[in-house]
Amino acid sequence: MKIVLNGISKSYDGKVVLDSINDELVSGSPVVIEGESGIGKTTLIRIIEGLETPDKGDVVYEGMPHDKCRFAPVFQETRLIESLNAIDNVKLANRSLSAAKIEEELSLLIPAEELHKKVRDLSGGTARRVEIVRACLNPSDVLIMDEPLTGLDDENAARVVSYIKDHIGERIFIATSHSGLFESFCEVLSL
Amino acid sequence: MSKETVRKALIVVFWLLLWQVSSILVHNSILLAGPYEALLALIRLGGTPDFWLSVLFTVLKITLGFFLGLILAILFACLSHKFRIFREFINPPVSVIKSIPVASFVILVIIWAGASSLSTVISALVVFPLIYVNVLSGLDATSPKMIEAGTLFRFHFLDKARYIYLPSVASHIESAILISSGMAFKSGIAAEVIGRPLKSIGSGLYLSKISLATADLFAWTFCAVILAYLFEKLMTLILKKVVMR
């Protein structure tokens, strides 16, 4: 499967955010988008997800129609169900997984005593890791992460990157990041 | 017994005493029957099967109307949230229902459907716009970010409803249900007074009026107030169990 970006351009209030971006995202060839804040990384991610439309250019999903393409996102800010615990949040995005399997996966990144706490009682960094596990365990074609390492210290960031690498599989992977941690296994797309 | 309870009880006793003293001073049970006479009337009425049948039929009809209005309002609000054209299409009738006096509806329903289903239709019409507007506001206020997350992760329809939309709708619908449950009883009984269906609280009130039995009027009114209160409490309980989980 392949996602082709054909001359993607986007402006907000006359300010050009993305100017004719061309690239190919192929399964098995992970990509990390790098660039300064406000340069349009999130906008590009949202355009690929189909949440925003470009002013010019288009996104071609080769191998399947866009509405059939399954995304597993990590958003720039936390978007978990606050009234549920970490396990239930992951379960909601993949009903076929057993609670034991989810617990086992979450335990790789989160202390056991945090697993049954409601998300509203978790720290930002822990909630971030829950989001990453939720995306990684979601059956999808594209694993797409917007600043997944936000709020994580160096040690946890390294563990998270290793966890993500182990879970990409055959999926297309694309992430935005200020950290250089993804560069060890991702092709860099600089904006 | 706490000081708070005693204070509240003393306030109620004060007003009952004032009522009793006023009725003694007026000395005309048609103009103002006292609480003691009203209590005797309630006991007398409570000893007749007709009283209990009237209460039962009124409660059943108004409850049916309430839930009919509630279900339709939720359904229509969901459709309006989903389809802009449906919202625009449904706005004029909702505005009309909100602004037309209940008495006009009562007369129309009597002409079209007769008096037997009157309180059901009227309570449904009173409940519908209030719930519709509040549920729609709640749906519109749902976090677009969470909707995006639910959509991209392909949450099951019921999970989306429960975990994304319901938390937003809950705060809006709670107050609307509590307000409309009281209004359903008041307007339903008012409609019965006009339409006088057989075996109803409204007919009891009407009979009190034409026979100038003020004590009976107070007894029926007390009964209606208690029923509305109990219904509101029941709704609060259901809301806490179902919606606010």
Coordinates of N, CA and C in Angstrom, one line a residue, chain A residues 13-155:
Chain A
D13 N -5.6 32.1 6.5 CA -5.7 33.6 6.5 C -4.6 34.2 5.6
G14 N -4.3 33.6 4.5 CA -3.3 34.2 3.6 C -1.9 33.7 3.9
K15 N -1.7 33.1 5.0 CA -0.4 32.6 5.3 C -0.1 31.2 4.8
V16 N 0.9 31.0 4.0 CA 1.1 29.7 3.4 C 1.7 28.8 4.5
V17 N 1.1 27.7 4.8 CA 1.5 26.7 5.8 C 2.3 25.6 5.1
L18 N 1.7 25.1 4.0 CA 2.3 24.0 3.3 C 2.4 24.5 1.8
D19 N 3.5 24.3 1.2 CA 3.7 24.8 -0.2 C 4.2 23.6 -1.1
S20 N 3.2 23.1 -1.8 CA 3.5 22.1 -2.8 C 4.4 20.9 -2.2
I21 N 3.8 20.2 -1.3 CA 4.5 19.0 -0.7 C 4.3 17.8 -1.6
N22 N 5.4 17.2 -2.0 CA 5.3 15.9 -2.8 C 6.1 14.8 -2.0
D23 N 5.5 13.7 -1.9 CA 6.2 12.6 -1.2 C 5.4 11.3 -1.4
E24 N 6.0 10.2 -1.1 CA 5.3 8.9 -1.1 C 5.5 8.3 0.3
L25 N 4.4 7.8 0.8 CA 4.5 7.0 2.1 C 4.2 5.6 1.7
V26 N 5.2 4.7 2.0 CA 5.0 3.3 1.5 C 5.1 2.4 2.8
S27 N 4.3 1.4 2.8 CA 4.4 0.4 3.9 C 5.7 -0.2 3.9
G28 N 6.3 -0.3 5.1 CA 7.7 -0.8 5.3 C 8.7 0.2 5.2
S29 N 8.4 1.5 4.8 CA 9.3 2.6 4.8 C 8.8 3.7 5.7
P30 N 9.1 3.6 7.0 CA 8.6 4.6 7.9 C 9.2 6.0 7.7
V31 N 8.3 7.0 7.9 CA 8.7 8.4 7.7 C 8.5 9.3 8.9
V32 N 9.5 10.1 9.2 CA 9.3 11.1 10.3 C 9.4 12.5 9.7
I33 N 8.4 13.3 10.0 CA 8.4 14.7 9.5 C 9.0 15.6 10.5
E34 N 10.0 16.3 10.1 CA 10.7 17.2 11.0 C 10.6 18.6 10.5
G35 N 10.7 19.5 11.4 CA 10.6 20.9 11.1 C 10.3 21.7 12.3
E36 N 10.5 23.1 12.2 CA 10.2 23.9 13.4 C 8.7 24.0 13.7
S37 N 8.4 24.4 14.9 CA 7.0 24.6 15.3 C 6.3 25.5 14.3
G38 N 5.0 25.2 14.0 CA 4.2 26.1 13.2 C 4.5 26.0 11.7
I39 N 5.3 25.0 11.3 CA 5.7 25.0 9.9 C 4.7 24.2 9.1
G40 N 3.8 23.5 9.8 CA 2.7 22.8 9.0 C 2.7 21.3 9.2
K41 N 3.5 20.8 10.2 CA 3.6 19.3 10.3 C 2.2 18.7 10.7
T42 N 1.5 19.4 11.6 CA 0.2 18.9 12.1 C -0.8 19.0 10.9
T43 N -0.7 20.1 10.2 CA -1.7 20.3 9.1 C -1.5 19.2 8.0
L44 N -0.2 18.8 7.8 CA 0.0 17.7 6.8 C -0.5 16.4 7.3
I45 N -0.3 16.1 8.6 CA -0.8 14.9 9.2 C -2.4 14.9 9.1
R46 N -3.0 16.0 9.4 CA -4.5 16.0 9.3 C -5.0 15.9 7.9
I47 N -4.2 16.4 6.9 CA -4.6 16.2 5.5 C -4.5 14.8 5.1
I48 N -3.4 14.1 5.5 CA -3.3 12.7 5.2 C -4.4 11.9 5.8
E49 N -4.8 12.2 7.1 CA -5.9 11.5 7.8 C -7.2 11.8 7.2
G50 N -7.3 12.8 6.3 CA -8.6 13.2 5.7 C -9.4 14.1 6.6
L51 N -8.8 14.7 7.6 CA -9.5 15.5 8.5 C -9.5 17.0 8.0
E52 N -8.6 17.3 7.1 CA -8.6 18.6 6.4 C -8.4 18.4 5.0
T53 N -8.8 19.4 4.2 CA -8.6 19.2 2.7 C -7.6 20.3 2.3
P54 N -6.7 19.9 1.4 CA -5.7 20.9 0.9 C -6.3 21.9 0.0
D55 N -5.7 23.1 -0.1 CA -6.1 24.1 -1.0 C -5.8 23.7 -2.4
K56 N -4.6 23.1 -2.6 CA -4.2 22.6 -3.9 C -3.6 21.2 -3.7
G57 N -3.5 20.4 -4.7 CA -2.9 19.1 -4.7 C -3.9 18.1 -4.1
D58 N -3.5 16.9 -4.1 CA -4.3 15.8 -3.5 C -3.5 14.7 -2.9
V59 N -4.2 13.9 -2.1 CA -3.6 12.7 -1.5 C -4.2 11.5 -2.2
V60 N -3.3 10.7 -2.7 CA -3.8 9.5 -3.4 C -3.5 8.2 -2.6
Y61 N -4.5 7.5 -2.3 CA -4.3 6.3 -1.5 C -4.3 5.1 -2.4
E62 N -3.1 4.7 -2.8 CA -3.0 3.6 -3.8 C -3.2 2.2 -3.1
G63 N -4.0 1.4 -3.7 CA -4.2 0.1 -3.1 C -5.6 0.0 -2.4
M64 N -6.2 1.2 -2.1 CA -7.5 1.1 -1.6 C -8.1 2.5 -1.6
P65 N -9.5 2.6 -1.6 CA -10.1 4.0 -1.5 C -9.9 4.6 -0.2
H66 N -9.8 5.9 -0.1 CA -9.6 6.7 1.1 C -10.5 6.2 2.3
D67 N -11.8 6.1 1.9 CA -12.8 5.8 3.0 C -12.6 4.3 3.6
K68 N -11.8 3.5 2.9 CA -11.5 2.2 3.4 C -10.2 2.1 4.1
C69 N -9.4 3.2 4.0 CA -8.0 3.2 4.6 C -8.2 3.4 6.1
R70 N -7.6 2.5 6.9 CA -7.8 2.6 8.4 C -6.6 3.2 9.0
F71 N -6.9 4.4 9.7 CA -5.8 5.1 10.4 C -5.8 4.8 11.9
A72 N -4.6 4.7 12.5 CA -4.5 4.5 13.9 C -3.7 5.8 14.4
P73 N -4.4 6.8 14.8 CA -3.7 8.1 15.1 C -3.2 8.2 16.6
V74 N -2.2 9.0 16.7 CA -1.9 9.6 18.0 C -1.9 11.1 17.7
F75 N -2.9 11.8 18.4 CA -3.1 13.2 18.1 C -2.1 14.1 18.9
Q76 N -2.0 15.3 18.5 CA -1.1 16.2 19.1 C -1.4 16.4 20.6
E77 N -2.7 16.4 20.9 CA -3.0 16.5 22.4 C -3.8 15.2 22.8
T78 N -3.9 15.0 24.1 CA -4.6 13.8 24.5 C -6.0 13.7 24.1
R79 N -6.4 12.6 23.5 CA -7.8 12.4 23.2 C -8.2 11.0 23.6
L80 N -8.2 10.8 24.9 CA -8.7 9.5 25.5 C -10.0 9.8 26.2
I81 N -10.7 8.7 26.5 CA -12.0 8.8 27.2 C -11.6 8.9 28.7
E82 N -11.8 10.1 29.2 CA -11.3 10.3 30.6 C -12.0 9.5 31.7
S83 N -13.2 9.1 31.4 CA -13.9 8.3 32.5 C -13.6 6.9 32.5
L84 N -12.7 6.4 31.5 CA -12.3 5.0 31.5 C -10.9 4.9 31.9
N85 N -10.5 3.7 32.2 CA -9.1 3.4 32.5 C -8.3 3.1 31.3
A86 N -7.0 2.9 31.4 CA -6.1 2.7 30.3 C -6.5 1.5 29.5
I87 N -6.8 0.4 30.2 CA -7.2 -0.9 29.5 C -8.4 -0.7 28.7
D88 N -9.5 -0.1 29.2 CA -10.7 0.1 28.5 C -10.6 1.0 27.3
N89 N -9.7 2.0 27.5 CA -9.5 2.9 26.3 C -8.9 2.2 25.2
V90 N -7.9 1.3 25.4 CA -7.3 0.5 24.4 C -8.3 -0.4 23.8
K91 N -9.1 -1.0 24.7 CA -10.1 -2.0 24.3 C -11.2 -1.4 23.3
L92 N -11.5 -0.1 23.6 CA -12.5 0.6 22.8 C -12.1 0.7 21.3
A93 N -10.7 0.8 21.1 CA -10.2 0.9 19.7 C -9.9 -0.4 19.1
N94 N -10.0 -1.5 19.9 CA -9.9 -2.8 19.3 C -10.6 -3.9 20.2
R95 N -11.9 -4.1 19.9 CA -12.7 -4.9 20.7 C -12.3 -6.4 20.7
S96 N -11.5 -6.8 19.7 CA -11.1 -8.2 19.6 C -10.0 -8.6 20.6
L97 N -9.4 -7.6 21.2 CA -8.3 -7.9 22.1 C -8.8 -8.3 23.5
S98 N -8.1 -9.2 24.1 CA -8.5 -9.6 25.5 C -7.9 -8.6 26.4
A99 N -8.6 -8.4 27.6 CA -8.1 -7.5 28.6 C -6.6 -7.9 29.1
A100 N -6.4 -9.2 29.1 CA -5.1 -9.7 29.5 C -4.0 -9.3 28.5
K101 N -4.3 -9.4 27.2 CA -3.3 -9.0 26.2 C -3.1 -7.5 26.3
I102 N -4.2 -6.7 26.5 CA -4.0 -5.3 26.5 C -3.1 -4.9 27.8
E103 N -3.4 -5.6 28.9 CA -2.7 -5.3 30.1 C -1.2 -5.6 29.9
E104 N -0.9 -6.8 29.2 CA 0.4 -7.2 28.9 C 1.2 -6.1 28.1
E105 N 0.5 -5.6 27.1 CA 1.1 -4.6 26.2 C 1.3 -3.3 27.0
L106 N 0.3 -2.8 27.7 CA 0.4 -1.6 28.4 C 1.5 -1.6 29.4
S107 N 1.7 -2.8 30.0 CA 2.7 -3.0 31.1 C 4.1 -2.8 30.5
L108 N 4.3 -2.9 29.2 CA 5.6 -2.6 28.6 C 6.0 -1.1 28.8
L109 N 5.0 -0.3 28.9 CA 5.3 1.2 28.9 C 4.8 1.9 30.2
I110 N 3.9 1.2 30.9 CA 3.2 1.9 32.0 C 3.3 1.1 33.3
P111 N 3.6 1.7 34.4 CA 3.6 0.9 35.7 C 2.3 0.2 35.9
A112 N 2.3 -1.0 36.5 CA 1.1 -1.8 36.7 C 0.0 -1.1 37.5
E113 N 0.5 -0.3 38.5 CA -0.5 0.4 39.4 C -1.3 1.5 38.6
E114 N -0.8 1.9 37.4 CA -1.5 2.9 36.7 C -2.6 2.4 35.8
L115 N -2.6 1.1 35.5 CA -3.4 0.5 34.5 C -4.9 0.6 34.8
H116 N -5.3 0.5 36.0 CA -6.7 0.5 36.4 C -7.2 1.9 36.9
K117 N -6.3 2.9 36.8 CA -6.8 4.3 37.1 C -7.5 4.9 36.0
K118 N -8.5 5.7 36.3 CA -9.2 6.4 35.2 C -8.2 7.4 34.6
V119 N -8.3 7.6 33.3 CA -7.4 8.4 32.5 C -7.3 9.8 33.1
R120 N -8.4 10.3 33.6 CA -8.4 11.7 34.2 C -7.4 11.8 35.4
D121 N -7.1 10.6 36.0 CA -6.2 10.6 37.1 C -4.7 10.3 36.8
L122 N -4.5 10.2 35.5 CA -3.1 9.8 35.0 C -2.4 11.1 34.7
S123 N -1.0 11.1 34.8 CA -0.2 12.2 34.4 C -0.2 12.3 32.9
G124 N 0.1 13.5 32.3 CA 0.2 13.7 30.9 C 1.0 12.7 30.2
G125 N 2.2 12.4 30.8 CA 3.1 11.5 30.1 C 2.6 10.1 30.1
T126 N 1.9 9.6 31.1 CA 1.3 8.3 31.2 C 0.2 8.2 30.2
A127 N -0.7 9.2 30.1 CA -1.8 9.2 29.2 C -1.2 9.2 27.7
R128 N -0.1 9.8 27.5 CA 0.5 9.8 26.2 C 0.9 8.4 25.8
R129 N 1.4 7.7 26.7 CA 1.8 6.3 26.5 C 0.6 5.4 26.2
V130 N -0.5 5.7 26.9 CA -1.7 4.9 26.7 C -2.2 5.1 25.2
E131 N -2.1 6.4 24.8 CA -2.5 6.7 23.4 C -1.6 6.0 22.4
I132 N -0.3 5.9 22.7 CA 0.6 5.2 21.8 C 0.3 3.7 21.7
V133 N 0.0 3.1 22.9 CA -0.4 1.6 22.9 C -1.7 1.5 22.1
R134 N -2.7 2.4 22.4 CA -4.0 2.3 21.7 C -3.8 2.3 20.2
A135 N -2.9 3.2 19.7 CA -2.7 3.3 18.2 C -2.0 2.1 17.7
C136 N -1.0 1.6 18.4 CA -0.2 0.5 18.0 C -1.0 -0.8 17.9
L137 N -2.0 -1.0 18.8 CA -2.8 -2.2 18.9 C -4.0 -2.1 18.0
N138 N -4.3 -1.0 17.4 CA -5.5 -0.8 16.6 C -5.2 -1.4 15.2
P139 N -6.1 -2.3 14.8 CA -5.9 -2.9 13.4 C -6.0 -1.8 12.4
S140 N -5.0 -1.5 11.7 CA -5.0 -0.4 10.8 C -4.0 -0.5 9.6
D141 N -4.2 0.4 8.7 CA -3.2 0.4 7.5 C -2.2 1.4 7.7
V142 N -2.5 2.5 8.4 CA -1.6 3.6 8.6 C -1.5 3.9 10.1
L143 N -0.2 3.9 10.6 CA 0.1 4.3 12.0 C 0.6 5.8 11.9
I144 N -0.2 6.7 12.4 CA 0.1 8.1 12.1 C 0.1 8.9 13.5
M145 N 1.3 9.5 13.8 CA 1.5 10.0 15.1 C 2.0 11.5 15.0
D146 N 1.3 12.3 15.7 CA 1.7 13.7 15.8 C 2.3 14.0 17.1
E147 N 3.6 14.3 17.1 CA 4.4 14.5 18.3 C 4.2 13.5 19.4
P148 N 4.4 12.2 19.1 CA 4.1 11.2 20.1 C 4.9 11.2 21.3
L149 N 6.1 11.9 21.3 CA 7.0 11.9 22.5 C 6.7 13.1 23.4
T150 N 5.7 13.9 23.1 CA 5.4 15.1 23.9 C 5.2 14.7 25.4
G151 N 5.8 15.3 26.3 CA 5.6 15.1 27.7 C 6.4 13.9 28.3
L152 N 7.2 13.3 27.5 CA 8.0 12.1 27.9 C 9.4 12.5 28.2
D153 N 10.0 11.9 29.3 CA 11.4 12.1 29.6 C 12.2 11.3 28.6
D154 N 13.5 11.5 28.6 CA 14.4 10.8 27.6 C 14.3 9.3 27.7
E155 N 14.3 8.8 28.9 CA 14.2 7.3 29.1 C 12.9 6.7 28.6

